[in-house]
Coordinates of C-alpha atoms in Angstrom, one line a residue:
X1 CA 14.3 -12.5 4.1
X2 CA 14.5 -11.2 7.6
X3 CA 15.4 -13.7 10.3
X4 CA 12.6 -15.4 12.1
X5 CA 11.1 -13.5 15.1
X6 CA 11.8 -14.4 18.7
X7 CA 8.2 -15.7 18.8
X8 CA 9.0 -18.0 15.9
X9 CA 12.1 -19.2 17.6
X10 CA 10.2 -20.0 20.8
X11 CA 7.6 -21.8 18.8
X12 CA 10.4 -23.8 17.0
X13 CA 11.7 -24.9 20.4
X14 CA 8.2 -26.1 21.3
X15 CA 8.0 -28.1 18.1
X16 CA 11.3 -29.9 18.7
X17 CA 10.5 -30.6 22.3
X18 CA 6.9 -31.6 22.0
X19 CA 6.2 -32.9 18.4
X20 CA 3.8 -35.9 19.0
X21 CA 4.7 -39.4 17.9
X22 CA 2.4 -40.9 15.3
X23 CA 1.0 -44.3 16.3
X24 CA -1.2 -46.2 13.9
X25 CA -1.8 -49.5 15.7
X26 CA -3.0 -52.2 13.3
X27 CA -2.7 -49.9 10.3
X28 CA -0.3 -50.3 7.3
X29 CA 3.0 -48.5 7.7
X30 CA 3.0 -45.1 6.0
X31 CA 5.7 -44.2 3.5
X32 CA 8.0 -41.7 5.1
X33 CA 8.4 -38.2 3.5
X34 CA 12.0 -38.0 2.2
X35 CA 14.5 -35.7 3.7
X36 CA 14.0 -32.0 3.0
X37 CA 17.6 -31.0 3.6
X38 CA 18.7 -28.6 0.9
X39 CA 15.1 -27.5 0.0
X40 CA 14.2 -23.8 0.2
X41 CA 12.6 -20.8 -1.7
X42 CA 12.5 -17.1 -0.9
X43 CA 11.7 -13.8 -2.5
X44 CA 11.3 -10.2 -1.3
X45 CA 11.2 -6.6 -2.5
X46 CA 14.3 -4.8 -1.3
X47 CA 13.3 -1.5 -2.9
X48 CA 10.0 -0.2 -4.3
X49 CA 11.0 -1.2 -7.8
X50 CA 13.4 -4.2 -7.2
X51 CA 13.2 -7.7 -5.9
X52 CA 15.5 -10.7 -5.2
X53 CA 14.8 -14.4 -5.1
X54 CA 16.4 -17.8 -4.5
X55 CA 15.4 -21.5 -4.7
X56 CA 17.5 -24.5 -3.8
X57 CA 17.4 -28.3 -4.0
X58 CA 20.1 -30.8 -3.1
X59 CA 22.8 -29.9 -5.8
X60 CA 20.9 -27.1 -7.4
X61 CA 20.8 -23.3 -6.6
X62 CA 19.0 -20.6 -8.5
X63 CA 19.3 -16.9 -7.4
X64 CA 18.2 -13.8 -9.2
X65 CA 17.0 -10.2 -9.2
X66 CA 14.1 -8.4 -10.9
X67 CA 12.9 -4.9 -11.7
X68 CA 9.4 -3.7 -11.3
X69 CA 8.1 -0.5 -12.8
X70 CA 4.4 0.0 -11.8
X71 CA 3.9 -3.8 -12.2
X72 CA 5.8 -4.3 -15.4
X73 CA 8.6 -6.6 -14.5
X74 CA 11.7 -8.4 -15.8
X75 CA 14.2 -10.7 -14.1
X76 CA 17.5 -12.5 -14.5
X77 CA 18.4 -15.7 -12.7
X78 CA 21.7 -17.5 -12.2
X79 CA 21.7 -21.3 -12.0
X80 CA 24.5 -23.3 -10.3
X81 CA 25.2 -27.0 -10.0
X82 CA 26.4 -27.2 -6.4
X83 CA 27.1 -31.0 -5.9
X84 CA 29.1 -33.8 -7.4
X85 CA 26.1 -36.1 -7.5
X86 CA 25.9 -37.3 -11.1
X87 CA 22.9 -35.0 -11.6
X88 CA 22.3 -31.8 -13.7
X89 CA 20.7 -28.6 -12.5
X90 CA 18.0 -26.9 -14.5
X91 CA 16.0 -23.7 -14.2
X92 CA 12.9 -22.5 -16.1
X93 CA 11.7 -18.9 -15.4
X94 CA 8.3 -18.1 -17.1
X95 CA 5.3 -15.9 -17.0
X96 CA 2.1 -17.7 -17.9
X97 CA 0.4 -15.9 -20.8
X98 CA 3.5 -14.0 -21.7
X99 CA 6.3 -16.6 -22.3
X100 CA 9.6 -17.9 -21.0
X101 CA 12.0 -15.4 -19.5
X102 CA 14.8 -17.9 -19.6
X103 CA 15.8 -21.6 -19.2
X104 CA 19.1 -23.5 -19.0
X105 CA 20.8 -26.6 -17.7
X106 CA 24.3 -27.2 -16.2
X107 CA 25.8 -30.6 -15.4
X108 CA 29.3 -30.0 -14.0
X109 CA 29.9 -29.2 -10.3
X110 CA 30.5 -25.5 -9.8
X111 CA 29.3 -24.6 -13.3
X112 CA 26.7 -21.8 -13.6
X113 CA 24.6 -20.0 -16.3
X114 CA 22.6 -16.8 -16.2
X115 CA 19.4 -16.2 -18.2
X116 CA 16.5 -13.8 -18.3
X117 CA 15.4 -10.4 -19.4
X118 CA 15.3 -7.3 -17.3
X119 CA 13.3 -5.5 -20.1
X120 CA 10.6 -8.0 -20.4
X121 CA 7.8 -5.7 -19.0
X122 CA 5.8 -8.8 -18.1
X123 CA 2.7 -8.2 -15.8
X124 CA 1.8 -11.7 -14.6
X125 CA 3.0 -14.2 -12.0
X126 CA 6.7 -15.1 -12.3
X127 CA 7.4 -18.8 -11.9
X128 CA 10.9 -20.0 -11.2
X129 CA 11.0 -23.8 -11.4
X130 CA 14.2 -25.7 -10.6
X131 CA 15.0 -29.4 -11.2
X132 CA 17.6 -31.9 -10.2
X133 CA 17.9 -33.8 -13.5
X134 CA 19.3 -37.1 -14.6
X135 CA 22.4 -36.7 -16.8
X136 CA 20.8 -38.8 -19.6
X137 CA 17.2 -39.0 -20.6
X138 CA 15.9 -35.6 -19.7
X139 CA 14.0 -36.8 -16.6
X140 CA 14.2 -35.4 -13.0
X141 CA 14.0 -36.7 -9.5
X142 CA 13.5 -33.5 -7.5
X143 CA 11.6 -30.3 -8.4
X144 CA 10.3 -27.2 -6.6
X145 CA 8.7 -23.9 -7.9
X146 CA 9.0 -20.4 -6.5
X147 CA 6.0 -18.1 -7.4
X148 CA 6.3 -14.3 -7.3
X149 CA 2.8 -12.8 -7.6
X150 CA 2.1 -9.8 -9.9
X151 CA 2.0 -6.3 -8.4
X152 CA 0.1 -4.5 -11.3
X153 CA -3.2 -4.5 -9.4
X154 CA -1.6 -4.8 -5.9
X155 CA 1.0 -2.0 -5.5
X156 CA 1.3 -2.8 -1.7
X157 CA 3.5 -5.8 -2.8
X158 CA 6.1 -3.3 -3.9
X159 CA 6.7 -2.3 -0.2
X160 CA 10.2 -3.0 1.1
X161 CA 10.6 -6.4 2.8
X162 CA 7.3 -7.7 1.4
X163 CA 7.8 -11.3 0.4
X164 CA 7.7 -15.0 1.4
X165 CA 10.1 -17.8 2.2
X166 CA 10.4 -21.3 3.5
X167 CA 13.4 -23.5 4.3
X168 CA 14.1 -26.9 5.6
X169 CA 16.4 -26.5 8.6
X170 CA 17.0 -30.3 8.9
X171 CA 15.7 -33.4 7.1
X172 CA 12.3 -33.2 8.8
X173 CA 11.9 -29.6 10.2
X174 CA 11.2 -26.4 8.3
X175 CA 10.5 -22.7 8.9
X176 CA 8.3 -20.2 6.9
X177 CA 7.5 -16.5 6.7
X178 CA 5.0 -14.4 4.8
X179 CA 5.1 -10.6 5.0
X180 CA 3.1 -7.8 3.5
X181 CA 2.0 -4.3 4.7
X182 CA 0.2 -4.6 8.1
X183 CA 0.7 -8.3 8.6
X184 CA 3.6 -10.8 9.3
X185 CA 3.1 -14.5 9.6
X186 CA 5.9 -16.7 10.8
X187 CA 6.0 -20.4 11.8
X188 CA 7.7 -23.7 11.7
X189 CA 6.8 -27.3 11.0
X190 CA 7.9 -30.9 11.1
X191 CA 7.1 -34.1 9.3
X192 CA 6.9 -37.6 10.5
X193 CA 5.9 -40.6 8.5
X194 CA 3.6 -39.2 5.7
X195 CA 2.1 -36.5 8.0
X196 CA 3.2 -32.8 8.3
X197 CA 2.5 -30.4 11.2
X198 CA 2.7 -26.6 11.2
X199 CA 2.9 -24.1 14.2
X200 CA 2.2 -20.5 13.2
X201 CA 1.8 -17.0 14.6
X202 CA 0.2 -14.1 12.8
X203 CA 1.1 -10.5 13.9
X204 CA -0.6 -7.3 13.0
X205 CA 2.2 -4.8 12.3
X206 CA 0.0 -1.7 12.1
X207 CA -1.6 0.5 14.9
X208 CA -4.6 1.3 12.6
X209 CA -7.7 0.3 14.6
X210 CA -9.6 -0.3 11.4
X211 CA -7.3 -3.1 10.2
X212 CA -7.0 -6.7 11.4
X213 CA -4.4 -9.3 10.5
X214 CA -5.2 -12.9 9.6
X215 CA -3.2 -16.0 8.7
X216 CA -4.0 -19.5 7.5
X217 CA -2.2 -22.8 6.8
X218 CA -4.0 -25.2 4.5
X219 CA -3.5 -28.2 2.3
X220 CA -4.6 -31.8 1.7
X221 CA -5.6 -33.2 5.1
X222 CA -5.9 -30.1 7.2
X223 CA -6.5 -26.4 7.6
X224 CA -6.2 -23.8 10.4
X225 CA -6.4 -20.1 10.7
X226 CA -6.0 -17.2 13.2
X227 CA -6.7 -13.5 13.4
X228 CA -5.9 -10.5 15.5
X229 CA -7.2 -6.9 15.5
X230 CA -5.2 -5.6 18.5
X231 CA -2.4 -3.0 17.9
X232 CA 0.7 -5.1 17.2
X233 CA -1.3 -8.1 18.4
X234 CA -0.2 -11.7 17.8
X235 CA -2.4 -14.8 17.4
X236 CA -0.8 -18.3 17.5
X237 CA -2.4 -21.5 15.9
X238 CA -1.2 -24.9 15.0
X239 CA -2.4 -27.9 13.0
X240 CA -1.4 -31.5 12.3
X241 CA -2.3 -33.9 9.5
X242 CA -1.0 -32.2 6.3
X243 CA -0.2 -34.8 3.7
X244 CA 1.3 -32.7 0.9
X245 CA 2.3 -29.1 0.1
X246 CA 1.3 -26.6 2.8
X247 CA -0.2 -23.2 1.7
X248 CA 0.8 -20.4 4.1
X249 CA -1.2 -17.2 3.8
X250 CA -1.1 -13.8 5.5
X251 CA -3.8 -11.2 5.0
X252 CA -4.3 -7.5 5.8
X253 CA -8.1 -7.2 6.6
X254 CA -9.4 -3.5 6.4
X255 CA -12.8 -2.9 7.9
X256 CA -14.5 -1.5 4.8
X257 CA -12.6 -2.9 1.8
X258 CA -11.4 -6.3 0.5
X259 CA -8.7 -8.1 2.3
X260 CA -5.2 -8.2 0.7
X261 CA -3.4 -11.5 0.9
X262 CA 0.0 -13.0 0.1
X263 CA 0.8 -16.7 0.2
X264 CA 3.5 -19.3 -0.4
X265 CA 3.5 -23.1 -0.6
X266 CA 6.0 -25.2 1.5
X267 CA 6.8 -28.0 -0.9
X268 CA 6.7 -31.7 0.2
X269 CA 10.1 -33.2 -0.5
X270 CA 10.4 -36.1 -2.9

């Protein structure tokens, strides 16, 4: 994904300088959210018929490429065990209603495996789920899922640089981006105790006077949105009190037709 805008960087500086302390006098102590270091997902179209994606957890990395011919898609993913942590790395790439594109597990530091099918011609959502697994027993202690939405009925998704990403930049701070034609949402957030905060800015990237751009962050405990209709206009908004995954949505809002949206979910570390 493209680097965060200067507006996002300024917002990040504000977050680090002014994130409020959480004081719950007389209330039971909240369980702190674990460190998010090493957690991320991203995907984007780098041509009108090709996309790339990546997801990471501590000790786990999955990266891949896909092809898209008028909404019929296939993909390959490479899984790597990146840490000597007595854990295995696992990936499952699937399309609900179609089947599994590929799945594999590696358990030795530096080992990798590649699975998938470029010729699948699947039309639905692509789910790439990665796990940090225990060596014995088949259970896991960390998991996150990257979701790439279908383009069959939304060809605008096949525009170069359309995509979404989020990444923990420290144990408790993260950034995120969502981009589709006419709109770009960028932001950053922070967690403290069991509460998460998000500072966002939505930008209209079109000069069409009949299109607006809107953005929204939502999830258990909170929701907030913003909209701008000015040429290349920007609207900032922020919200505290999220308690789980944060859905980040960017929408192009034409005056006389349905809005077109794209979203991602910033996982809550475990």
